[in-house]
Amino acid sequence: MRRRLPLVVAGWLVTGALATGAGVAVIAFLGEPLTASAHRPLSSAEVAEALARTTPSVSPSTIATPSTTATPLPSGDPVPTGASTPAPPAAGPSTGRSRVIGTAGGSTIARCDDGLVTLRAWSPAQGFRVDDVERGPAARARVEFESDETDVKIEVWCSADGSPVHRSHD
């Protein structure tokens, strides 16, 4: 029995080493093709191309004018932090203009088509959450961001030239 014990232990060690080696080889062989594209980070060009296919175009001329300071986006375009001067609602031509509206509570993308405004996307700022949304299309659309300390409401409508106009208040 004493002679067999070292042989049994050696057999288990060799079997374990072979199984581990085979597992590592299979993962190395199959793991790369199975996961390489799924976990590969996208380049800036690939991100820009994907965004161009899925979101409305927003040019710097249609971005809201800040009344205070602005925070730059990764693209370098400013996201306004204040409210624009409100104008009376008016039905405008079908120009399909979009505008990024930024406030302390969060930001939204609004689009005017045929005099009706639609909130295309909205995102609360850190520490805020979305409380209520009236997305549109309608004469007026609104989103409310709330935190433990304050609420920020953004109301949007279309100007006479078909651009989104907004008013925000705390």
mmCIF file of C-alpha atoms in Angstrom:
data_model
loop_
_atom_site.group_PDB
_atom_site.id
_atom_site.type_symbol
_atom_site.label_atom_id
_atom_site.label_comp_id
_atom_site.label_asym_id
_atom_site.label_seq_id
_atom_site.Cartn_x
_atom_site.Cartn_y
_atom_site.Cartn_z
ATOM 1 C CA MET A 1 0.000 0.000 0.000
ATOM 2 C CA ARG A 2 2.883 2.366 0.732
ATOM 3 C CA ARG A 3 4.259 1.960 -2.792
ATOM 4 C CA ARG A 4 0.935 2.691 -4.460
ATOM 5 C CA LEU A 5 0.250 5.943 -2.622
ATOM 6 C CA PRO A 6 3.032 7.932 -4.371
ATOM 7 C CA LEU A 7 1.907 6.515 -7.733
ATOM 8 C CA VAL A 8 -1.726 7.536 -7.074
ATOM 9 C CA VAL A 9 -0.696 11.053 -6.004
ATOM 10 C CA ALA A 10 1.599 11.396 -9.052
ATOM 11 C CA GLY A 11 -1.235 10.178 -11.316
ATOM 12 C CA TRP A 12 -3.640 12.795 -9.901
ATOM 13 C CA LEU A 13 -1.049 15.557 -10.308
ATOM 14 C CA VAL A 14 -0.331 14.589 -13.938
ATOM 15 C CA THR A 15 -4.066 14.351 -14.707
ATOM 16 C CA GLY A 16 -4.708 17.777 -13.114
ATOM 17 C CA ALA A 17 -1.834 19.358 -15.033
ATOM 18 C CA LEU A 18 -3.056 17.883 -18.337
ATOM 19 C CA ALA A 19 -6.649 19.019 -17.708
ATOM 20 C CA THR A 20 -5.510 22.545 -16.812
ATOM 21 C CA GLY A 21 -3.285 22.758 -19.871
ATOM 22 C CA ALA A 22 -6.057 21.516 -22.153
ATOM 23 C CA GLY A 23 -8.500 24.051 -20.681
ATOM 24 C CA VAL A 24 -6.059 26.931 -21.156
ATOM 25 C CA ALA A 25 -5.358 25.842 -24.735
ATOM 26 C CA VAL A 26 -9.066 25.616 -25.615
ATOM 27 C CA ILE A 27 -9.809 29.036 -24.093
ATOM 28 C CA ALA A 28 -6.848 30.593 -25.904
ATOM 29 C CA PHE A 29 -7.905 29.003 -29.195
ATOM 30 C CA LEU A 30 -11.671 29.663 -29.008
ATOM 31 C CA GLY A 31 -11.842 32.622 -26.616
ATOM 32 C CA GLU A 32 -10.290 35.226 -28.924
ATOM 33 C CA PRO A 33 -12.654 34.833 -31.909
ATOM 34 C CA LEU A 34 -15.697 34.486 -29.685
ATOM 35 C CA THR A 35 -15.114 37.635 -27.624
ATOM 36 C CA ALA A 36 -12.719 39.863 -29.557
ATOM 37 C CA SER A 37 -15.295 41.996 -31.402
ATOM 38 C CA ALA A 38 -17.877 41.984 -28.621
ATOM 39 C CA HIS A 39 -15.571 43.542 -26.045
ATOM 40 C CA ARG A 40 -13.445 45.739 -28.288
ATOM 41 C CA PRO A 41 -13.787 49.470 -27.535
ATOM 42 C CA LEU A 42 -15.028 51.586 -30.425
ATOM 43 C CA SER A 43 -12.835 54.250 -31.966
ATOM 44 C CA SER A 44 -13.960 57.891 -32.086
ATOM 45 C CA ALA A 45 -14.777 57.536 -35.768
ATOM 46 C CA GLU A 46 -16.908 54.425 -35.134
ATOM 47 C CA VAL A 47 -18.796 56.205 -32.330
ATOM 48 C CA ALA A 48 -19.423 59.255 -34.534
ATOM 49 C CA GLU A 49 -20.644 57.035 -37.377
ATOM 50 C CA ALA A 50 -23.003 55.107 -35.069
ATOM 51 C CA LEU A 51 -24.383 58.322 -33.595
ATOM 52 C CA ALA A 52 -24.905 59.828 -37.042
ATOM 53 C CA ARG A 53 -27.011 56.815 -38.021
ATOM 54 C CA THR A 54 -29.228 56.888 -34.911
ATOM 55 C CA THR A 55 -29.645 60.497 -33.740
ATOM 56 C CA PRO A 56 -30.911 63.660 -35.367
ATOM 57 C CA SER A 57 -28.223 66.009 -36.587
ATOM 58 C CA VAL A 58 -27.524 68.955 -34.326
ATOM 59 C CA SER A 59 -25.333 71.692 -35.709
ATOM 60 C CA PRO A 60 -23.651 74.343 -33.553
ATOM 61 C CA SER A 61 -26.090 76.915 -34.963
ATOM 62 C CA THR A 62 -29.079 75.051 -33.477
ATOM 63 C CA ILE A 63 -27.581 74.553 -30.030
ATOM 64 C CA ALA A 64 -29.177 76.656 -27.297
ATOM 65 C CA THR A 65 -27.405 79.871 -26.389
ATOM 66 C CA PRO A 66 -26.301 79.800 -22.752
ATOM 67 C CA SER A 67 -27.218 82.638 -20.436
ATOM 68 C CA THR A 68 -24.553 81.631 -17.915
ATOM 69 C CA THR A 69 -21.592 79.306 -18.327
ATOM 70 C CA ALA A 70 -21.469 76.269 -20.580
ATOM 71 C CA THR A 71 -19.899 72.865 -20.128
ATOM 72 C CA PRO A 72 -18.141 71.483 -23.216
ATOM 73 C CA LEU A 73 -19.253 68.181 -24.682
ATOM 74 C CA PRO A 74 -16.582 65.706 -25.809
ATOM 75 C CA SER A 75 -17.122 67.059 -29.334
ATOM 76 C CA GLY A 76 -16.346 70.584 -28.126
ATOM 77 C CA ASP A 77 -19.907 71.881 -28.586
ATOM 78 C CA PRO A 78 -21.271 73.705 -25.532
ATOM 79 C CA VAL A 79 -24.186 72.439 -23.473
ATOM 80 C CA PRO A 80 -25.940 75.502 -22.087
ATOM 81 C CA THR A 81 -26.552 75.659 -18.372
ATOM 82 C CA GLY A 82 -29.067 78.514 -18.290
ATOM 83 C CA ALA A 83 -32.454 79.232 -19.794
ATOM 84 C CA SER A 84 -33.079 81.101 -23.006
ATOM 85 C CA THR A 85 -35.467 84.031 -23.200
ATOM 86 C CA PRO A 86 -38.970 82.612 -23.624
ATOM 87 C CA ALA A 87 -40.996 83.592 -26.657
ATOM 88 C CA PRO A 88 -44.690 83.081 -27.305
ATOM 89 C CA PRO A 89 -45.511 79.766 -28.949
ATOM 90 C CA ALA A 90 -46.072 79.831 -32.678
ATOM 91 C CA ALA A 91 -46.510 77.226 -35.346
ATOM 92 C CA GLY A 92 -43.538 77.209 -37.676
ATOM 93 C CA PRO A 93 -42.714 75.657 -41.008
ATOM 94 C CA SER A 94 -41.533 72.080 -41.317
ATOM 95 C CA THR A 95 -37.806 72.631 -40.965
ATOM 96 C CA GLY A 96 -36.965 69.708 -38.700
ATOM 97 C CA ARG A 97 -34.620 71.680 -36.442
ATOM 98 C CA SER A 98 -33.158 70.150 -33.303
ATOM 99 C CA ARG A 99 -31.662 71.794 -30.265
ATOM 100 C CA VAL A 100 -29.708 70.586 -27.255
ATOM 101 C CA ILE A 101 -30.998 72.237 -24.091
ATOM 102 C CA GLY A 102 -28.888 71.978 -20.955
ATOM 103 C CA THR A 103 -29.719 73.022 -17.406
ATOM 104 C CA ALA A 104 -28.381 72.333 -13.941
ATOM 105 C CA GLY A 105 -30.939 69.513 -13.624
ATOM 106 C CA GLY A 106 -30.145 67.772 -16.887
ATOM 107 C CA SER A 107 -30.304 68.115 -20.637
ATOM 108 C CA THR A 108 -32.714 67.261 -23.411
ATOM 109 C CA ILE A 109 -32.785 67.214 -27.195
ATOM 110 C CA ALA A 110 -35.884 68.841 -28.672
ATOM 111 C CA ARG A 111 -36.947 68.790 -32.324
ATOM 112 C CA CYS A 112 -39.550 70.870 -34.133
ATOM 113 C CA ASP A 113 -41.429 69.429 -37.108
ATOM 114 C CA ASP A 114 -44.532 71.050 -38.638
ATOM 115 C CA GLY A 115 -44.859 73.411 -35.664
ATOM 116 C CA LEU A 116 -44.950 70.568 -33.136
ATOM 117 C CA VAL A 117 -42.141 69.912 -30.669
ATOM 118 C CA THR A 118 -40.930 66.464 -29.642
ATOM 119 C CA LEU A 119 -38.439 65.672 -26.890
ATOM 120 C CA ARG A 120 -36.130 63.172 -28.603
ATOM 121 C CA ALA A 121 -33.968 62.370 -25.560
ATOM 122 C CA TRP A 122 -33.371 63.570 -22.022
ATOM 123 C CA SER A 123 -30.755 62.853 -19.407
ATOM 124 C CA PRO A 124 -30.689 63.987 -15.778
ATOM 125 C CA ALA A 125 -27.530 65.561 -14.365
ATOM 126 C CA GLN A 126 -25.681 63.775 -11.593
ATOM 127 C CA GLY A 127 -27.789 63.827 -8.431
ATOM 128 C CA PHE A 128 -31.033 64.343 -10.374
ATOM 129 C CA ARG A 129 -33.662 61.928 -11.686
ATOM 130 C CA VAL A 130 -36.472 62.281 -14.223
ATOM 131 C CA ASP A 131 -39.759 62.989 -12.478
ATOM 132 C CA ASP A 132 -42.210 63.675 -15.300
ATOM 133 C CA VAL A 133 -42.067 63.838 -19.114
ATOM 134 C CA GLU A 134 -44.568 65.087 -21.682
ATOM 135 C CA ARG A 135 -42.650 64.048 -24.771
ATOM 136 C CA GLY A 136 -44.891 65.289 -27.584
ATOM 137 C CA PRO A 137 -45.301 65.800 -30.464
ATOM 138 C CA ALA A 138 -47.419 68.666 -29.197
ATOM 139 C CA ALA A 139 -47.541 72.450 -29.127
ATOM 140 C CA ARG A 140 -45.522 72.255 -25.889
ATOM 141 C CA ALA A 141 -43.406 69.492 -24.394
ATOM 142 C CA ARG A 142 -41.766 69.357 -20.993
ATOM 143 C CA VAL A 143 -39.461 67.335 -18.784
ATOM 144 C CA GLU A 144 -38.902 67.672 -15.052
ATOM 145 C CA PHE A 145 -35.685 66.700 -13.282
ATOM 146 C CA GLU A 146 -35.713 66.432 -9.509
ATOM 147 C CA SER A 147 -33.153 65.997 -6.767
ATOM 148 C CA ASP A 148 -33.444 65.939 -3.000
ATOM 149 C CA GLU A 149 -32.923 69.714 -2.913
ATOM 150 C CA THR A 150 -34.643 71.116 -6.015
ATOM 151 C CA ASP A 151 -36.740 70.500 -9.125
ATOM 152 C CA VAL A 152 -35.817 71.814 -12.577
ATOM 153 C CA LYS A 153 -38.550 71.982 -15.217
ATOM 154 C CA ILE A 154 -37.856 72.508 -18.918
ATOM 155 C CA GLU A 155 -40.742 73.574 -21.151
ATOM 156 C CA VAL A 156 -40.158 73.602 -24.925
ATOM 157 C CA TRP A 157 -42.155 74.894 -27.907
ATOM 158 C CA CYS A 158 -41.451 75.850 -31.530
ATOM 159 C CA SER A 159 -40.658 79.424 -32.548
ATOM 160 C CA ALA A 160 -41.983 81.082 -35.690
ATOM 161 C CA ASP A 161 -38.884 79.988 -37.634
ATOM 162 C CA GLY A 162 -39.335 76.350 -36.572
ATOM 163 C CA SER A 163 -36.591 76.224 -33.920
ATOM 164 C CA PRO A 164 -37.128 74.768 -30.450
ATOM 165 C CA VAL A 165 -37.383 77.477 -27.772
ATOM 166 C CA HIS A 166 -37.367 76.711 -24.073
ATOM 167 C CA ARG A 167 -37.915 78.101 -20.624
ATOM 168 C CA SER A 168 -36.487 76.426 -17.542
ATOM 169 C CA HIS A 169 -37.267 77.137 -13.930
ATOM 170 C CA ASP A 170 -36.339 75.703 -10.575
#
